[in-house]
PDB file of C-alpha atoms in Angstrom:
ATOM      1  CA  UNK A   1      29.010-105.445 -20.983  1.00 63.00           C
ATOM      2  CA  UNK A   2      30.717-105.780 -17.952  1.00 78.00           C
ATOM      3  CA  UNK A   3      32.439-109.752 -16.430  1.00 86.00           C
ATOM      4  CA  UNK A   4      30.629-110.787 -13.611  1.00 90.00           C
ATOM      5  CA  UNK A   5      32.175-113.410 -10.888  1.00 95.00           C
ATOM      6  CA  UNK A   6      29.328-115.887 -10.788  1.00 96.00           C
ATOM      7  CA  UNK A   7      29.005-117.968  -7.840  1.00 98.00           C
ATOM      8  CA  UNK A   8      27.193-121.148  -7.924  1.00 97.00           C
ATOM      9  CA  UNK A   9      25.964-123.072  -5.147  1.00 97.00           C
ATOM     10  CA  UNK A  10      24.315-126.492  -6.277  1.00 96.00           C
ATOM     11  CA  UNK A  11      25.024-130.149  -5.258  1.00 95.00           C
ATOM     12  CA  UNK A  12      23.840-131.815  -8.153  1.00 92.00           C
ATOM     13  CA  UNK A  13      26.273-132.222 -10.674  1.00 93.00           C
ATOM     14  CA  UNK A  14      24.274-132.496 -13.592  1.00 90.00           C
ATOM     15  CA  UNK A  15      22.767-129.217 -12.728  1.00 90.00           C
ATOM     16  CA  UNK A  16      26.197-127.986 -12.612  1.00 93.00           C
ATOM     17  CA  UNK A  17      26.846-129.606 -15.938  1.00 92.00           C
ATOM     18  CA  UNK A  18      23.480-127.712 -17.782  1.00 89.00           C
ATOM     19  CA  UNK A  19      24.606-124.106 -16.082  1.00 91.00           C
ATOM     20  CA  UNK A  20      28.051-124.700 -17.563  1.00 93.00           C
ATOM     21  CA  UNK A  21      26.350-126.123 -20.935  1.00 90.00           C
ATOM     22  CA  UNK A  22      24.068-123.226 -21.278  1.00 90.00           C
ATOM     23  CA  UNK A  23      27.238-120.131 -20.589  1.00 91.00           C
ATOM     24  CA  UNK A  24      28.626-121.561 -23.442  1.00 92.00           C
ATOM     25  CA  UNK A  25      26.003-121.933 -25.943  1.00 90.00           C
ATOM     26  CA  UNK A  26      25.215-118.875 -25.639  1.00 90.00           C
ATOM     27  CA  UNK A  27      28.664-117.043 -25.308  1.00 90.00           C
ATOM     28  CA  UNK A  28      28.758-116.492 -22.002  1.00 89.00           C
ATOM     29  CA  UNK A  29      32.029-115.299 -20.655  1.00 89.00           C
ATOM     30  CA  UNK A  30      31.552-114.688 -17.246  1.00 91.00           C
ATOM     31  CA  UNK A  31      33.819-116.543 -14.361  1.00 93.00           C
ATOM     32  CA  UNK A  32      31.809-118.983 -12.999  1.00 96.00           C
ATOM     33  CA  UNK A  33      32.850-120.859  -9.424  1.00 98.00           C
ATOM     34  CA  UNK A  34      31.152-123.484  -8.040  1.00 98.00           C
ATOM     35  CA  UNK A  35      30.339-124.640  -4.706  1.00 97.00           C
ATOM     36  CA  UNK A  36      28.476-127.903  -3.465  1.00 96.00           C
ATOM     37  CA  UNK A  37      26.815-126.548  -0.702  1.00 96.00           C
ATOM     38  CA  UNK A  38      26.647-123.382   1.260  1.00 96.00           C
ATOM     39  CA  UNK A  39      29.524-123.570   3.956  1.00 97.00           C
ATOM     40  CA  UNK A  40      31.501-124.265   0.845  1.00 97.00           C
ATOM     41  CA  UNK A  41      29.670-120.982  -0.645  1.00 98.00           C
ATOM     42  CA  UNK A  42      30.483-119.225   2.104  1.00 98.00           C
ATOM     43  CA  UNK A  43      34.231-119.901   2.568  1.00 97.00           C
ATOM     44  CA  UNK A  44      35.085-118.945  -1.001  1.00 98.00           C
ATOM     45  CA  UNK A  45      32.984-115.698  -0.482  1.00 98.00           C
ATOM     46  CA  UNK A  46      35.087-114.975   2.694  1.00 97.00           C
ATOM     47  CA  UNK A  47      38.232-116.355   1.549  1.00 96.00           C
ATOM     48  CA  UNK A  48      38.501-114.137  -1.565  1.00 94.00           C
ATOM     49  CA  UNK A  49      38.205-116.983  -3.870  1.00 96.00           C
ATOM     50  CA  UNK A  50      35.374-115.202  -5.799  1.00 97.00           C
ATOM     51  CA  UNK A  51      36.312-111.581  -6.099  1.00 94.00           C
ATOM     52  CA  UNK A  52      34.239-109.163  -4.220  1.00 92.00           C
ATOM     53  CA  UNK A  53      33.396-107.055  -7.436  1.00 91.00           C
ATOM     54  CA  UNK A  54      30.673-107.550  -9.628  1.00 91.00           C
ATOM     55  CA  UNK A  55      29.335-110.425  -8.030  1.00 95.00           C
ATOM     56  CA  UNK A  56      26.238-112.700  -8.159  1.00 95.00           C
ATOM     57  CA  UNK A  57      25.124-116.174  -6.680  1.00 97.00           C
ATOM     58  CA  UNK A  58      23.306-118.314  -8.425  1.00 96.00           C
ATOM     59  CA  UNK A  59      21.607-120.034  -5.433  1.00 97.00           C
ATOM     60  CA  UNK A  60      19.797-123.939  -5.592  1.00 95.00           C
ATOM     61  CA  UNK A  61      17.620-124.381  -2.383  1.00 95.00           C
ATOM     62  CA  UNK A  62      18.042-128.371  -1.778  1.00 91.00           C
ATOM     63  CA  UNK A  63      21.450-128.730  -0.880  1.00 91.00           C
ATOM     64  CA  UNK A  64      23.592-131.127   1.907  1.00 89.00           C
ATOM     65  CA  UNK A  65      25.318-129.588   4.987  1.00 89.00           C
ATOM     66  CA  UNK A  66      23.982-126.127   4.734  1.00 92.00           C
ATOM     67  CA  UNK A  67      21.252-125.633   2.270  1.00 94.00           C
ATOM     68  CA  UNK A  68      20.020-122.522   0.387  1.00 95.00           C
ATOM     69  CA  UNK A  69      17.907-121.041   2.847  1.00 95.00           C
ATOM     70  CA  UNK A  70      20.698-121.321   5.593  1.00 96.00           C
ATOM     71  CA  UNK A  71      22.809-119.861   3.451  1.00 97.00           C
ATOM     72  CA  UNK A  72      20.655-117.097   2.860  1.00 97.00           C
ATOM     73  CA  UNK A  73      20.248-116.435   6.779  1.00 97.00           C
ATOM     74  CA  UNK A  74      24.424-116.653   7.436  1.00 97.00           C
ATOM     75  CA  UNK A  75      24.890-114.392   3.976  1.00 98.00           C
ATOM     76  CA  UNK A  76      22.314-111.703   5.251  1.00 97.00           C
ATOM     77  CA  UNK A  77      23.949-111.604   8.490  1.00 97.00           C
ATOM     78  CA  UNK A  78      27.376-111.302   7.328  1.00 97.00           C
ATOM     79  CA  UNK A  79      28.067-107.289   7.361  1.00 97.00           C
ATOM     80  CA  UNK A  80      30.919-108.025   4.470  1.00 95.00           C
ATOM     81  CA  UNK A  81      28.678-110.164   2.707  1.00 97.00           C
ATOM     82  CA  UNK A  82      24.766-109.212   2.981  1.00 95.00           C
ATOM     83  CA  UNK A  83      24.580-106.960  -0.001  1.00 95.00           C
ATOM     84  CA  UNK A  84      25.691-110.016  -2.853  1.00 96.00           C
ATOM     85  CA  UNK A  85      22.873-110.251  -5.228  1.00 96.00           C
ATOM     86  CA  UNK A  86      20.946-113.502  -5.184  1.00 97.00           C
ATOM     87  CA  UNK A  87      19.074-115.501  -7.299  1.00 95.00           C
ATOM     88  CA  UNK A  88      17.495-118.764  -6.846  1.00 96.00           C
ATOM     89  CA  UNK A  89      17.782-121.164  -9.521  1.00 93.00           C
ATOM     90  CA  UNK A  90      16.157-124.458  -8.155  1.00 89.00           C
ATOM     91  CA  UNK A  91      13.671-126.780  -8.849  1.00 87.00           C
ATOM     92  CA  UNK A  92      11.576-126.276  -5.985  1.00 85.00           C
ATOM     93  CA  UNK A  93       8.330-124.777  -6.468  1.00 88.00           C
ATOM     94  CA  UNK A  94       7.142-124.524  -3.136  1.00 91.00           C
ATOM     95  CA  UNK A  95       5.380-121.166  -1.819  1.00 94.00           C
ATOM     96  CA  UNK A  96       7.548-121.345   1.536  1.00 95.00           C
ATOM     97  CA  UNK A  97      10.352-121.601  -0.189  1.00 94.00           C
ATOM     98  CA  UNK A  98       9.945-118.748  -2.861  1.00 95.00           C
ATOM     99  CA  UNK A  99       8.575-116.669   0.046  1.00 96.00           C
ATOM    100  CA  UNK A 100      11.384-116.981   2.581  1.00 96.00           C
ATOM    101  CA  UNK A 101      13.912-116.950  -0.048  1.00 96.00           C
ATOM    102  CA  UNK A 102      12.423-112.928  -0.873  1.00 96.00           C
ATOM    103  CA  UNK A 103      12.204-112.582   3.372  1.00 96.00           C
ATOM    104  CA  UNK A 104      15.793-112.894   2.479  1.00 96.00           C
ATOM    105  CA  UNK A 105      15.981-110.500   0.242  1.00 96.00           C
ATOM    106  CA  UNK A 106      17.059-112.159  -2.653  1.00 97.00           C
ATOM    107  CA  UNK A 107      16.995-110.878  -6.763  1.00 94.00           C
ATOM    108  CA  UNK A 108      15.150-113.680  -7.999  1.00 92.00           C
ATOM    109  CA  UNK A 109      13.052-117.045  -7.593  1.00 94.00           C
ATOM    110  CA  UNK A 110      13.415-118.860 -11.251  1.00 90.00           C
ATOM    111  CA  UNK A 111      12.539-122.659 -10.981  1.00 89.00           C
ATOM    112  CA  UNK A 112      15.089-124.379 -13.592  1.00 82.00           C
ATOM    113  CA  UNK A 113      13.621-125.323 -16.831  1.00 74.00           C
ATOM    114  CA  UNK A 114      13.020-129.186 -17.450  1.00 66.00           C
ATOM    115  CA  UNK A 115      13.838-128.373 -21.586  1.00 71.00           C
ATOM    116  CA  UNK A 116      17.511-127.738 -22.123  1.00 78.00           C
ATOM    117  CA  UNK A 117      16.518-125.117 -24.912  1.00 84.00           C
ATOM    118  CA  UNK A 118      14.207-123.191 -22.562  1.00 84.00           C
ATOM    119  CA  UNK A 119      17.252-123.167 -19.828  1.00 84.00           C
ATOM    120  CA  UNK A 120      20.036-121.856 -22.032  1.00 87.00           C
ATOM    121  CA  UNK A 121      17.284-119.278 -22.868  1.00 88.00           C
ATOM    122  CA  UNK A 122      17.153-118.510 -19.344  1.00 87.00           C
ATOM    123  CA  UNK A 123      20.512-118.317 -18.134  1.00 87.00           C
ATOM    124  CA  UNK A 124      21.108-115.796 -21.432  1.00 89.00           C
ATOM    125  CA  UNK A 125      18.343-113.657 -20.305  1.00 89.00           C
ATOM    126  CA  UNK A 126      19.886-113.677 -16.789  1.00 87.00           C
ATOM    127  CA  UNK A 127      23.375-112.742 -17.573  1.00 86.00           C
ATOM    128  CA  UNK A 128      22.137-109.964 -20.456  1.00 87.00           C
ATOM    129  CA  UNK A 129      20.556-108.042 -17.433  1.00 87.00           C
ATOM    130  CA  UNK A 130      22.610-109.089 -14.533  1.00 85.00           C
ATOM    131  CA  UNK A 131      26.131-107.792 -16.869  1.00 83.00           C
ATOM    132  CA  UNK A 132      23.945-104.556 -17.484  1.00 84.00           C
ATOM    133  CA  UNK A 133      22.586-103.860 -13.777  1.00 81.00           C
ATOM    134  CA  UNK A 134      25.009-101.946 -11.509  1.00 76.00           C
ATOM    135  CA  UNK A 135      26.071-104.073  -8.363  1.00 72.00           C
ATOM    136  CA  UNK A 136      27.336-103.145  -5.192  1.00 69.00           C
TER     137      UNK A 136
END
């Protein structure tokens, strides 16, 4: 299996804490980053921080300054950037949002598990296809 470079974008640093949890319970290698917001996303997408091979954001919605959907819009229309995989990971389970987060064309809605067991489960499901799936 291929490393990926793993951006995530979430302000809440327990959320940070159970992404970081779940990689390593179940063995997962990848290079994760991590930015509180989405200018900060942005700027270490542009600044080379996060290399521009095999790359995937892991996207939450509610955010300060610039939240997920912004994001979204400013990634999309960024001719360097607009072809990054997405995938939500939030806890919002709002129809708007899960429908203008696809508008934006991104690779997945997934509303974070409550249950730590049933959110290492999905973060090892994620990263078994995502390291299989060719990326741009």
């Amino acid at each position: 299996m291929k490393t990926l470079n793993i951006l995530l974008v979430d302000d809440d640093a327990v959320d940070v804490m159970n992404v970081q949890r779940a990689f390593k319970k179940s063995n997962i290698h990848n290079t994760l980053y991590v930015a509180g917001d989405g200018r900060q996303a942005l700027e270490l997408l542009r600044n080379g921080t996060v290399p521009s091979t095999n790359r995937l954001i892991l996207l939450d919605l509610n955010m300060p300054r610039m939240n997920g959907l912004e994001f979204l819009r400013a990634l999309r229309a960024d001719p360097e950037l607009r072809s990054t995989p997405v995938v939500v990971l939030t806890t919002s389970n709002d129809d708007r949002d899960r429908l203008q987060s696809y508008a934006h064309n991104v690779a997945g809605y997934l509303v974070k598990p409550v249950a730590s067991p049933a959110f290492v489960e999905l973060m090892a499901a994620l990263n078994a296809y995502w390291s299989r799936v060719e990326l741009p």
